[in-house]
mmCIF file of C-alpha atoms (C1' of nucleotides) in Angstrom:
data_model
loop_
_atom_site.group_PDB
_atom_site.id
_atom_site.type_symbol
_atom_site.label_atom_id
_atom_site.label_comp_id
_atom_site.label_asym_id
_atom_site.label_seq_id
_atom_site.Cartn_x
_atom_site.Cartn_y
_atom_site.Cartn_z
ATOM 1 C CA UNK R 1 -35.463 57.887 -216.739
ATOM 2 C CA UNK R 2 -37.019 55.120 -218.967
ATOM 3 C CA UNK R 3 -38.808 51.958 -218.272
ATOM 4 C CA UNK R 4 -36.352 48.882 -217.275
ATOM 5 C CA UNK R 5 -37.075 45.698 -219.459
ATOM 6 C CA UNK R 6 -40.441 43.770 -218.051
ATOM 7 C CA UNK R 7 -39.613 40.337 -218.070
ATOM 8 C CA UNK R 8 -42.652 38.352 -218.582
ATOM 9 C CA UNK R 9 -43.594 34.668 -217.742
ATOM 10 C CA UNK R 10 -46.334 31.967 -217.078
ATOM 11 C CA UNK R 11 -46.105 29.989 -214.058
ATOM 12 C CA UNK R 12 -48.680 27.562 -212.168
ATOM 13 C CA UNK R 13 -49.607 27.722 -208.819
ATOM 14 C CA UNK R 14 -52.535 25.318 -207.436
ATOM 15 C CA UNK R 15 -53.210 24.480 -210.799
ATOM 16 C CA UNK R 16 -54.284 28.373 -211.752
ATOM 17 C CA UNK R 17 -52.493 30.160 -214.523
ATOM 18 C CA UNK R 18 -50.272 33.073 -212.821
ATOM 19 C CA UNK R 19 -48.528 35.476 -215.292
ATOM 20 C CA UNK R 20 -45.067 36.645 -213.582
ATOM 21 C CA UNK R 21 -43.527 40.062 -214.243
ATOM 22 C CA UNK R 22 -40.088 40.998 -213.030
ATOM 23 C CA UNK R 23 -38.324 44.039 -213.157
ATOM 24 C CA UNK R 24 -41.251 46.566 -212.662
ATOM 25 C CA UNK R 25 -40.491 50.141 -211.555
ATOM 26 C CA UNK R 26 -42.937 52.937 -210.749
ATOM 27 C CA UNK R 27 -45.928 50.335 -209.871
ATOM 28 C CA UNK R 28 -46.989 50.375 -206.812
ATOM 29 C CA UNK R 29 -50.658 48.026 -206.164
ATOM 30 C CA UNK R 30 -51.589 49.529 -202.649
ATOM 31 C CA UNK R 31 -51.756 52.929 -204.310
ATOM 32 C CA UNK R 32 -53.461 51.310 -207.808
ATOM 33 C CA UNK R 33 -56.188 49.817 -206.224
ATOM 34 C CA UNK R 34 -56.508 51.948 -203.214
ATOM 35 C CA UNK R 35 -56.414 55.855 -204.633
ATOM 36 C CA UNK R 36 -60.075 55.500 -205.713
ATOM 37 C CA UNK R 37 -60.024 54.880 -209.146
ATOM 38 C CA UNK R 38 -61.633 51.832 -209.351
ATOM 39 C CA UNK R 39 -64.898 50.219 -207.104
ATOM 40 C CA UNK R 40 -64.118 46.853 -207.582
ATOM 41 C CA UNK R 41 -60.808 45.745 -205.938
ATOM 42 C CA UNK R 42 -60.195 45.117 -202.466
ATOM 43 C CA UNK R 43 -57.026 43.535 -200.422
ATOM 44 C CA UNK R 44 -56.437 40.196 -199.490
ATOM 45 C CA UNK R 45 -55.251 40.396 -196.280
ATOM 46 C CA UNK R 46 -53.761 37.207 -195.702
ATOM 47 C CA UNK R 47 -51.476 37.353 -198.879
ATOM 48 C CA UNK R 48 -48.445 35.490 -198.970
ATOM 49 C CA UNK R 49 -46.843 38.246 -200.859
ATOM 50 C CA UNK R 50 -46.319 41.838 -199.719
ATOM 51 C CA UNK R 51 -49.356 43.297 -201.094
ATOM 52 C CA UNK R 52 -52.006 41.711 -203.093
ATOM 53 C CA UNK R 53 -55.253 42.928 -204.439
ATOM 54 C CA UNK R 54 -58.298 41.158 -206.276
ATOM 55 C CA UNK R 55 -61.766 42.199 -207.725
ATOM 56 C CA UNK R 56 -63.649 41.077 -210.925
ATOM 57 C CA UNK R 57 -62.160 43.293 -213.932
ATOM 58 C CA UNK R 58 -63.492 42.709 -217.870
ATOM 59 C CA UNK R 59 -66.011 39.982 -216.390
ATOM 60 C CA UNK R 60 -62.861 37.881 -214.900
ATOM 61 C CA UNK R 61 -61.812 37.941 -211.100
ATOM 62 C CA UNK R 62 -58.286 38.672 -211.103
ATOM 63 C CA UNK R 63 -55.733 39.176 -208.185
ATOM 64 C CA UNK R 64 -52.564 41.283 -208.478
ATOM 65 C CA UNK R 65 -49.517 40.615 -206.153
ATOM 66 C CA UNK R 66 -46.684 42.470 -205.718
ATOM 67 C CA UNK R 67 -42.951 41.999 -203.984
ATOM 68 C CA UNK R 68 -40.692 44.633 -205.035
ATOM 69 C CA UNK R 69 -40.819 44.954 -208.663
ATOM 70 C CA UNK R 70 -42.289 41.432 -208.948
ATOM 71 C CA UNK R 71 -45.699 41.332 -209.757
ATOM 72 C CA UNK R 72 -47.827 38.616 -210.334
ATOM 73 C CA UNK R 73 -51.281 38.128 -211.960
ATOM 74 C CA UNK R 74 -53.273 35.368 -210.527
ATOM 75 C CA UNK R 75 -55.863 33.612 -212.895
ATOM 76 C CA UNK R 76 -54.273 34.808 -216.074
ATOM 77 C CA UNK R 77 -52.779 33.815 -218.969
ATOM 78 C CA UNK R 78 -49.460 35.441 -221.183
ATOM 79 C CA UNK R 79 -51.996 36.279 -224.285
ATOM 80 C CA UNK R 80 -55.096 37.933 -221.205
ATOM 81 C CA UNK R 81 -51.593 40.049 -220.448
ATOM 82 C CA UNK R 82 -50.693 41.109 -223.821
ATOM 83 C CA UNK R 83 -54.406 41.607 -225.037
ATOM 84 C CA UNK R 84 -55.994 42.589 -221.725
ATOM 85 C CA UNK R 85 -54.452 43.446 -218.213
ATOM 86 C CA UNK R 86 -51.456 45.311 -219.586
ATOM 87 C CA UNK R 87 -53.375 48.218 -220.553
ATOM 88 C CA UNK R 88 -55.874 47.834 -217.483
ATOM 89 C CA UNK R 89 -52.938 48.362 -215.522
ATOM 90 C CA UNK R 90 -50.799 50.990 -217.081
ATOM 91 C CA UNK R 91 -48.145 48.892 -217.651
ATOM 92 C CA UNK R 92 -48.368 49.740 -221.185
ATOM 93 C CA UNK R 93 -47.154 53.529 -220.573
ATOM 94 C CA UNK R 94 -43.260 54.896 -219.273
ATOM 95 C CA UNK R 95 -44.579 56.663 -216.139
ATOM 96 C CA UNK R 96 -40.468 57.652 -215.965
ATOM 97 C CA UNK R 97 -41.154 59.246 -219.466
ATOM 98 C CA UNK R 98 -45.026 61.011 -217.975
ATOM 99 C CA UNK R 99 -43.782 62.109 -214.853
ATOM 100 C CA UNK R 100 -40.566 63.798 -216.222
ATOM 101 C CA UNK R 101 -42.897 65.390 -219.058
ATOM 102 C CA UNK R 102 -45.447 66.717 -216.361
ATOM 103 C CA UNK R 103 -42.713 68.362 -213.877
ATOM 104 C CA UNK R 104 -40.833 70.054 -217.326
ATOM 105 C CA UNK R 105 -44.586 71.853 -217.640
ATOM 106 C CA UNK R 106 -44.740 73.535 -214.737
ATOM 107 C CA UNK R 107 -42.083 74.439 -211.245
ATOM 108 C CA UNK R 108 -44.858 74.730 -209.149
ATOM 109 C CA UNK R 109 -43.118 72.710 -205.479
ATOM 110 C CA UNK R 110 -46.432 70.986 -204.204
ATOM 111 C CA UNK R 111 -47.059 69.105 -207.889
ATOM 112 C CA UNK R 112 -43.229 68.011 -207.314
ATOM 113 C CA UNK R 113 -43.963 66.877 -203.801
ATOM 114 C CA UNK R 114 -46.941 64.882 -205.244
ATOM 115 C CA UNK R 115 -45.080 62.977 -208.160
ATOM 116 C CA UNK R 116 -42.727 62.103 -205.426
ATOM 117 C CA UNK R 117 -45.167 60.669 -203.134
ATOM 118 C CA UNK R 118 -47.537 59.413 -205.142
ATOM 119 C CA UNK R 119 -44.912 57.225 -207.309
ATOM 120 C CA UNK R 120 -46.402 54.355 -208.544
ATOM 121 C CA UNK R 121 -49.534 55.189 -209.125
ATOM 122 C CA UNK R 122 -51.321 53.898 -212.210
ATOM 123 C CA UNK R 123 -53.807 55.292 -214.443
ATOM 124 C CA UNK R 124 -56.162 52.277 -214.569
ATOM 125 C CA UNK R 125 -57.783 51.528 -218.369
ATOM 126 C CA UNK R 126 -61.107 50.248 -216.989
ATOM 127 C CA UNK R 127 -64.096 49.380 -219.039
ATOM 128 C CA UNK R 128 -65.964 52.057 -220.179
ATOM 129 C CA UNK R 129 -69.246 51.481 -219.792
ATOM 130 C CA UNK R 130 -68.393 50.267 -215.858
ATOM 131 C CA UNK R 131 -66.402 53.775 -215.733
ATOM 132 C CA UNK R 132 -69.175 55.914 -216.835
ATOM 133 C CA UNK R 133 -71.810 53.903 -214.657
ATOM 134 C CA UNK R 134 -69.876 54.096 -211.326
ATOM 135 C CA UNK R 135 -68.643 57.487 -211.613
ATOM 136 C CA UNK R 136 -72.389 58.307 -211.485
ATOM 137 C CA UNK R 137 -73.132 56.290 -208.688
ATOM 138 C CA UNK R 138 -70.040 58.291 -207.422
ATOM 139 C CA UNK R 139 -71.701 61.300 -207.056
ATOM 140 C CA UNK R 140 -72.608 63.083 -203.505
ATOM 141 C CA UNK R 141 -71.445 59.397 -202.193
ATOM 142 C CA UNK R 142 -68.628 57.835 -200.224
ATOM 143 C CA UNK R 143 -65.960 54.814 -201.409
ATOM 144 C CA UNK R 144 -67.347 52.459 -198.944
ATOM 145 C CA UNK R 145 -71.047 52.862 -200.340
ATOM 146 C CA UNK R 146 -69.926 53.152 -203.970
ATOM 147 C CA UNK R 147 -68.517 50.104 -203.631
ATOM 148 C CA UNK R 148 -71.440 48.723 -202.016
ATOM 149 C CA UNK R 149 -73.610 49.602 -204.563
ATOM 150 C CA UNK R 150 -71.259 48.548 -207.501
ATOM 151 C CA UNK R 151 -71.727 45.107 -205.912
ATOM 152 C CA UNK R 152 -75.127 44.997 -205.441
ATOM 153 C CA UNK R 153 -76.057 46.051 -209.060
ATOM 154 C CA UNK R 154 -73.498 43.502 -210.229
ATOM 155 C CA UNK R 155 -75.533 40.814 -207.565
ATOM 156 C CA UNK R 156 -78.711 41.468 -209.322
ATOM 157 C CA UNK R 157 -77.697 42.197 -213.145
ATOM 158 C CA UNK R 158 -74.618 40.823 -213.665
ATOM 159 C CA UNK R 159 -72.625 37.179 -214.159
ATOM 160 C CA UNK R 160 -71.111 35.198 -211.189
ATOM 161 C CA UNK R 161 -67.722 34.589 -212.504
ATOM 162 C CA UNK R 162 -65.219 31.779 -212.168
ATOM 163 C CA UNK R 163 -63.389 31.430 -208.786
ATOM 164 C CA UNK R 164 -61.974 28.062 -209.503
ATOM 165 C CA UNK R 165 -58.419 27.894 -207.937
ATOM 166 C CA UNK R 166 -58.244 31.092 -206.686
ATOM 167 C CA UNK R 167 -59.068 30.296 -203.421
ATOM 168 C CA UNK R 168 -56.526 32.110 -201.551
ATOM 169 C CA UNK R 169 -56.619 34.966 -203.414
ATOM 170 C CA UNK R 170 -60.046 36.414 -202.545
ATOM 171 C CA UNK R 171 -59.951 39.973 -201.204
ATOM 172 C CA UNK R 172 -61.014 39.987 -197.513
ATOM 173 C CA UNK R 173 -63.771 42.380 -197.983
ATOM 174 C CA UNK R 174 -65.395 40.675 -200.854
ATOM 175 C CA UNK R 175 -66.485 38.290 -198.217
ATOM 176 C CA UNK R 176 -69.117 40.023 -197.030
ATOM 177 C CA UNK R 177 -71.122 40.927 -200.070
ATOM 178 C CA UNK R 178 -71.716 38.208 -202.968
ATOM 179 C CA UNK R 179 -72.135 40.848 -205.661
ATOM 180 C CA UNK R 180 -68.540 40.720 -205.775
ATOM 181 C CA UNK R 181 -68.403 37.712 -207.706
ATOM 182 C CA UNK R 182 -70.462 38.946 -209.985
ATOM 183 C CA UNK R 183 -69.494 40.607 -213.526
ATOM 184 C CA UNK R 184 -70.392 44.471 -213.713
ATOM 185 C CA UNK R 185 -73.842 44.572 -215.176
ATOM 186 C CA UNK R 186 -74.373 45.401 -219.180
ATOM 187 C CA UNK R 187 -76.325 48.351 -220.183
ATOM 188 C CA UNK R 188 -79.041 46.325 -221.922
ATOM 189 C CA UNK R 189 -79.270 44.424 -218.115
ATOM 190 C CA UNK R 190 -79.886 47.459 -216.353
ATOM 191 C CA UNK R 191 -82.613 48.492 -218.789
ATOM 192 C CA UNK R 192 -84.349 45.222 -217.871
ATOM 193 C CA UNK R 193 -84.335 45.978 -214.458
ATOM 194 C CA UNK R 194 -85.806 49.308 -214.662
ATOM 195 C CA UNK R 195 -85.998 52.823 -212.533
ATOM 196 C CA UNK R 196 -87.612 50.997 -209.918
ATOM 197 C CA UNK R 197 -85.248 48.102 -209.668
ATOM 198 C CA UNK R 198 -82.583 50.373 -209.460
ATOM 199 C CA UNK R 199 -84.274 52.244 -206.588
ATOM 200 C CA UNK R 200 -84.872 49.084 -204.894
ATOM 201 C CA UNK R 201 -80.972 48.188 -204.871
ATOM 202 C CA UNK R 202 -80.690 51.772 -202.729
ATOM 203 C CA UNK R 203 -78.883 53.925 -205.560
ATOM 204 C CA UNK R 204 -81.053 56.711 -204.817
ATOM 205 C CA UNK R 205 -82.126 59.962 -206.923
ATOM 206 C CA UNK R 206 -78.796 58.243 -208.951
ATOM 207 C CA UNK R 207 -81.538 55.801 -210.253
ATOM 208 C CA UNK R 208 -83.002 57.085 -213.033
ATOM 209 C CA UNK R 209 -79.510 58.678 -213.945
ATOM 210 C CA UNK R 210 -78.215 55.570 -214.122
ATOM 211 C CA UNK R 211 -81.450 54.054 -216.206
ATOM 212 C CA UNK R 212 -80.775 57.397 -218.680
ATOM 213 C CA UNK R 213 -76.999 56.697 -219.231
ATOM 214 C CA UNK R 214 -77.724 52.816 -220.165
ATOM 215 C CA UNK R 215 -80.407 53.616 -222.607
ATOM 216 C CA UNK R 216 -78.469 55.593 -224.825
ATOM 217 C CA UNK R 217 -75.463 53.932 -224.596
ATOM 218 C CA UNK R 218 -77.851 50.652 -225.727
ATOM 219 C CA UNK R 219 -79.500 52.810 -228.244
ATOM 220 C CA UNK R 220 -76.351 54.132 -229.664
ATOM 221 C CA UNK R 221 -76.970 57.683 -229.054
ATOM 222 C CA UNK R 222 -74.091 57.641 -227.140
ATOM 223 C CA UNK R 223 -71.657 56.129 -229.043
ATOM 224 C CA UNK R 224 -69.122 54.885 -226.823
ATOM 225 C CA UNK R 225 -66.750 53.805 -229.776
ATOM 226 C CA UNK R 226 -66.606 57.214 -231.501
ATOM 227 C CA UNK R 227 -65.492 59.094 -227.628
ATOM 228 C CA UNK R 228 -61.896 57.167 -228.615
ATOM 229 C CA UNK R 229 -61.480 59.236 -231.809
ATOM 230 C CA UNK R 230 -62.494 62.513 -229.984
ATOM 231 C CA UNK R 231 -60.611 65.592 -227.959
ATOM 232 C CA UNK R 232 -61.181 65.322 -224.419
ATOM 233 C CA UNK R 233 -62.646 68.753 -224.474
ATOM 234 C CA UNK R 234 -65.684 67.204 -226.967
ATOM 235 C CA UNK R 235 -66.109 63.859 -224.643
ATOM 236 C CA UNK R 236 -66.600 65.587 -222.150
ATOM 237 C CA UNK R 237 -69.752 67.066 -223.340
ATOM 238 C CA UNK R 238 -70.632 64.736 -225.340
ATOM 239 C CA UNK R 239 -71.022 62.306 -222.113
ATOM 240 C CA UNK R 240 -72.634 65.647 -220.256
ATOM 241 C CA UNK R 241 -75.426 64.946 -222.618
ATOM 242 C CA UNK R 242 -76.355 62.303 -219.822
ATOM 243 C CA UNK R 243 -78.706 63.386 -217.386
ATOM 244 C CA UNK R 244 -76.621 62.623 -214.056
ATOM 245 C CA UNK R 245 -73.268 63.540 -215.949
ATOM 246 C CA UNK R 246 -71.728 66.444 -215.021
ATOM 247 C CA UNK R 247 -68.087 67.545 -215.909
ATOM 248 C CA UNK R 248 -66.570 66.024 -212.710
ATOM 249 C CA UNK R 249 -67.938 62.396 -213.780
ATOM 250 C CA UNK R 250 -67.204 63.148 -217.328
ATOM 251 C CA UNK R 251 -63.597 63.229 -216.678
ATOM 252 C CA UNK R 252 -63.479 60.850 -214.912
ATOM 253 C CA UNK R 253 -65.267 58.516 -217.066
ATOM 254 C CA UNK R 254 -62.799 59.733 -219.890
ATOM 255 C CA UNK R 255 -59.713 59.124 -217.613
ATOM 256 C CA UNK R 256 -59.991 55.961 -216.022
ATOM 257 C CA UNK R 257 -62.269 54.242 -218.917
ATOM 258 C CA UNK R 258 -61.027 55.575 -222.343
ATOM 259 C CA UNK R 259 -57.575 56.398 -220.803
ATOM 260 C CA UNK R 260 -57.971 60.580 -222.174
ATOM 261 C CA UNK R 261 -54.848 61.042 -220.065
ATOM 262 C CA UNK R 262 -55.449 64.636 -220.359
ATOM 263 C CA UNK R 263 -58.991 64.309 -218.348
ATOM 264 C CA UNK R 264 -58.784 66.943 -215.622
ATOM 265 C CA UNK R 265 -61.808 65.979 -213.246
ATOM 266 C CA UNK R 266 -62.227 68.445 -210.596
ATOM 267 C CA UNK R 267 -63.843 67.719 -207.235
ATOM 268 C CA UNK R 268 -63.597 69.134 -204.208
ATOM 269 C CA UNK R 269 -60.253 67.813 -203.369
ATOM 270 C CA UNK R 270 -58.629 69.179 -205.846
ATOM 271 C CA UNK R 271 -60.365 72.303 -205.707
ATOM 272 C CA UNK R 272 -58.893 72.794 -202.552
ATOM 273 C CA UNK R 273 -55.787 72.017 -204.225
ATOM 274 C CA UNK R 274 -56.100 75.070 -206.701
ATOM 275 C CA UNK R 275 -56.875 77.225 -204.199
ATOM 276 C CA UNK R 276 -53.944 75.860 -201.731
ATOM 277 C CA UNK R 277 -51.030 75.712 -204.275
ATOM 278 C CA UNK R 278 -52.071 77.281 -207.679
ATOM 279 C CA UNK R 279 -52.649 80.686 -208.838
ATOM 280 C CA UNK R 280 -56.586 81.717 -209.716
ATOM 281 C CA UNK R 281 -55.471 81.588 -213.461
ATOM 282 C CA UNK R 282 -54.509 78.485 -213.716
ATOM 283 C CA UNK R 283 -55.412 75.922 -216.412
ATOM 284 C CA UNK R 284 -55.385 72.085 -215.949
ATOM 285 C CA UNK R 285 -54.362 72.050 -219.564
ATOM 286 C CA UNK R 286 -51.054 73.894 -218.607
ATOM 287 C CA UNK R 287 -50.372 70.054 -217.755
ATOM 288 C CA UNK R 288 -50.451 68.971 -220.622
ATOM 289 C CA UNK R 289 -51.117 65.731 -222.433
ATOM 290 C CA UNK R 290 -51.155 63.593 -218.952
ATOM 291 C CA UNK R 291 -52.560 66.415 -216.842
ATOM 292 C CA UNK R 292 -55.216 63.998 -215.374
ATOM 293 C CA UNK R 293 -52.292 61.589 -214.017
ATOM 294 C CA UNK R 294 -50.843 64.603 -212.598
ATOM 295 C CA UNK R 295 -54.486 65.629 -211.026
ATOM 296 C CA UNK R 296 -54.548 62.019 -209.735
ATOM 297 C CA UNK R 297 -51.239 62.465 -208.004
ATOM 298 C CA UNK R 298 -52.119 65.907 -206.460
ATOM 299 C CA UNK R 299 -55.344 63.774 -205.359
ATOM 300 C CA UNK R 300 -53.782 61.524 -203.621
ATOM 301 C CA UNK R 301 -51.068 63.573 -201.773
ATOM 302 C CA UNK R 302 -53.830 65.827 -200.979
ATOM 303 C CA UNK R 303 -55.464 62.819 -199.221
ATOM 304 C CA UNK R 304 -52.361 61.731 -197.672
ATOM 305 C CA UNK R 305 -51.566 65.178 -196.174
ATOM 306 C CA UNK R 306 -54.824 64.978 -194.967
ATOM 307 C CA UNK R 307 -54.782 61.490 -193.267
ATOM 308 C CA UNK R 308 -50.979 62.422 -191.229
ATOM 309 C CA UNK R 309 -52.945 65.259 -189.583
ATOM 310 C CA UNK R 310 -53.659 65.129 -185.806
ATOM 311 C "C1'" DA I 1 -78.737 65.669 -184.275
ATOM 312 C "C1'" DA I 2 -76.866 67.859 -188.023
ATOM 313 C "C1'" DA I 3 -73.613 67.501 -191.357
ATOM 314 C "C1'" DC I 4 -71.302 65.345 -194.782
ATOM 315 C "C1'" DA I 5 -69.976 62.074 -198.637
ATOM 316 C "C1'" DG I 6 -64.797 62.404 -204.912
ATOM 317 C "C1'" DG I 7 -71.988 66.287 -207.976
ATOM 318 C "C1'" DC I 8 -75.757 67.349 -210.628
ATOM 319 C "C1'" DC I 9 -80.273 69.281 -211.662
ATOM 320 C "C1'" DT I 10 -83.410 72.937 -211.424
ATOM 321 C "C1'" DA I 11 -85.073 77.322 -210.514
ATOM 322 C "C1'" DA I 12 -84.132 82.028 -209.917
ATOM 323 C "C1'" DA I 13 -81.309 86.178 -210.028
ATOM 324 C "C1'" DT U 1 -73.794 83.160 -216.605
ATOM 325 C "C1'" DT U 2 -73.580 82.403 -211.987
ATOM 326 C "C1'" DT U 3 -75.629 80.984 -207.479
ATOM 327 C "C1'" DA U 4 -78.553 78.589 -203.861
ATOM 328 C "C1'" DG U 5 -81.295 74.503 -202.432
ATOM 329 C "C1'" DG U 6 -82.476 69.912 -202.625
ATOM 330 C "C1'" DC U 7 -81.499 65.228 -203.295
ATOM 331 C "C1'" DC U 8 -81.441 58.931 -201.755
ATOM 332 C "C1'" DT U 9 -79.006 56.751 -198.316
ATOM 333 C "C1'" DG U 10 -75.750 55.723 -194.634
ATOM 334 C "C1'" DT U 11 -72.432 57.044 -191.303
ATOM 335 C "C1'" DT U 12 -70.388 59.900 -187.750
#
DNA sequence: AAACAGGCCTAAA
DNA sequence: TTTAGGCCTGTT
């Protein structure tokens, strides 16, 4: 199976730009937005289309809607497509081409089962600095208060950004907590607000983790630009360096913010997924080159399992 | 009320 | 090298 021809277009609705794609296949923007890869993206309930989703992405708020293999992109242009929200949302990659290349790798049933039911699931290329700074918050937390605290660091730190004409389109939960307007926060901005101010916004013993990560990314210790030219393996502990990084935030720093496709991040979901349907010798890079998309499907069918119980 | 939430750090075997 | 506790905060 290959990828169909996208058929891009601009159109105009209420006087916002609106990029149009037709002929999508294996995209699917509930499970996008909603399989925890991303903090910042919420529905909008009262959507005139079947599904539509909207958050503040690359300092822009953006909605994505979605009937059939129609997609549209509110508040964007053709050239913010090409340049920008392409990549963000996979739609640069044959995910006919990855899935048939993970399932040749390996006959194990329950990884088929989970390509099947996780179809249409996209590897999101998020900013990287965002990635690595919310996968820390991540840690010994829950989605709801991730998200929280994405926002409120964003409130304090970050821009408010442009919701001319996309009234509308504003995800239902963003209502409640201004910081969703707001631009995720640079690393020099965090700096400025210190230890303490990060405390004060609630993020915990994650604080000075947090404060730690944006100082040497400002610094250049860490290098953000040189993790594209290295194995996965080497990012990984490169970005351990970090106090508050561990492998499982590592990966999925790499994964979902420098799109290392081959990022294996292991939590406790899909260590019970090991234990449940692999043998004790096996190696996430018996996956291959997109064993992380395949360790985000197994996440998510793991979860869904999960939720039809009782 | 105690446990848990998409881990990591530190100290101790 | 591997293994327990403890950790900010909020929710169930």
């Amino acid at each position: 199976m290959v990828n169909a021809t996208v058929s891009v277009s601009a159109i105009k609705e209420n006087g916002i730009n609106v990029v149009k794609l037709c002929g999508v296949e294996l995209f699917d923007a509930g499970k996008v937005f909603d399989c925890g890869q991303c903090f910042r993206f919420d529905e909008v309930l009262d959507s005139r289309h079947d599904i539509e989703f909207a958050g503040v992405a690359f300092g822009k708020y953006i909605s994505v809607a979605q009937d059939g293999d129609t997609v549209y992109i509110y508040n964007a242009t053709v050239e913010e497509y090409e340049s920008v929200w392409k990549k963000f949302l996979g739609l640069d990659r044959d995910y006919g081409e990855i899935n048939a290349n993970i399932l040749a790798l390996s006959d194990n049933p329950a990884l088929y089962d989970a390509v099947s039911r996780s179809s249409g699931i996209r590897i999101l290329y998020q900013d990287a600095w965002e990635a690595i700074c919310s996968f820390i918050i991540s840690q010994n937390n829950n989605i709801p208060r991730i998200k929280k605290l994405v926002a409120a660091i964003s409130l304090e730190c970050g821009e408010r950004v442009d919701l001319s004409g996309m009234e509308g389109h504003i995800a239902d939960a963003h209502k409640a907590h201004e910081g969703n307007f707001y631009s995720f926060p640079t690393p020099e901005s965090l700096i400025d607000l210190g230890i303490a101010g990060l405390a004060a916004l609630k993020t915990g013993f994650r604080a000075k983790y947090i404060f730690d990560a944006a100082g040497r990314v400002c610094s250049g210790e860490i290098d953000l630009g040189l993790i594209e030219e290295m194995s996965t393996a080497d990012a990984v502990k490169y970005l351990c360096s970090v106090k508050g990084i561990g492998p499982k935030v590592a990966s999925c720093a790499l994964l979902f913010g420098f799109a290392k496709l081959d990022a294996f991040p292991i939590d406790v979901w899909i260590k019970k997924v090991i234990a449940k349907y692999f043998d004790t010798e096996f190696e996430p890079e018996s996956l291959g080159q997109y064993a992380g998309i395949a360790q985000q499907y197994l996440f998510y069918y793991e979860r869904y399992l999960q939720s039809q119980e009782g």
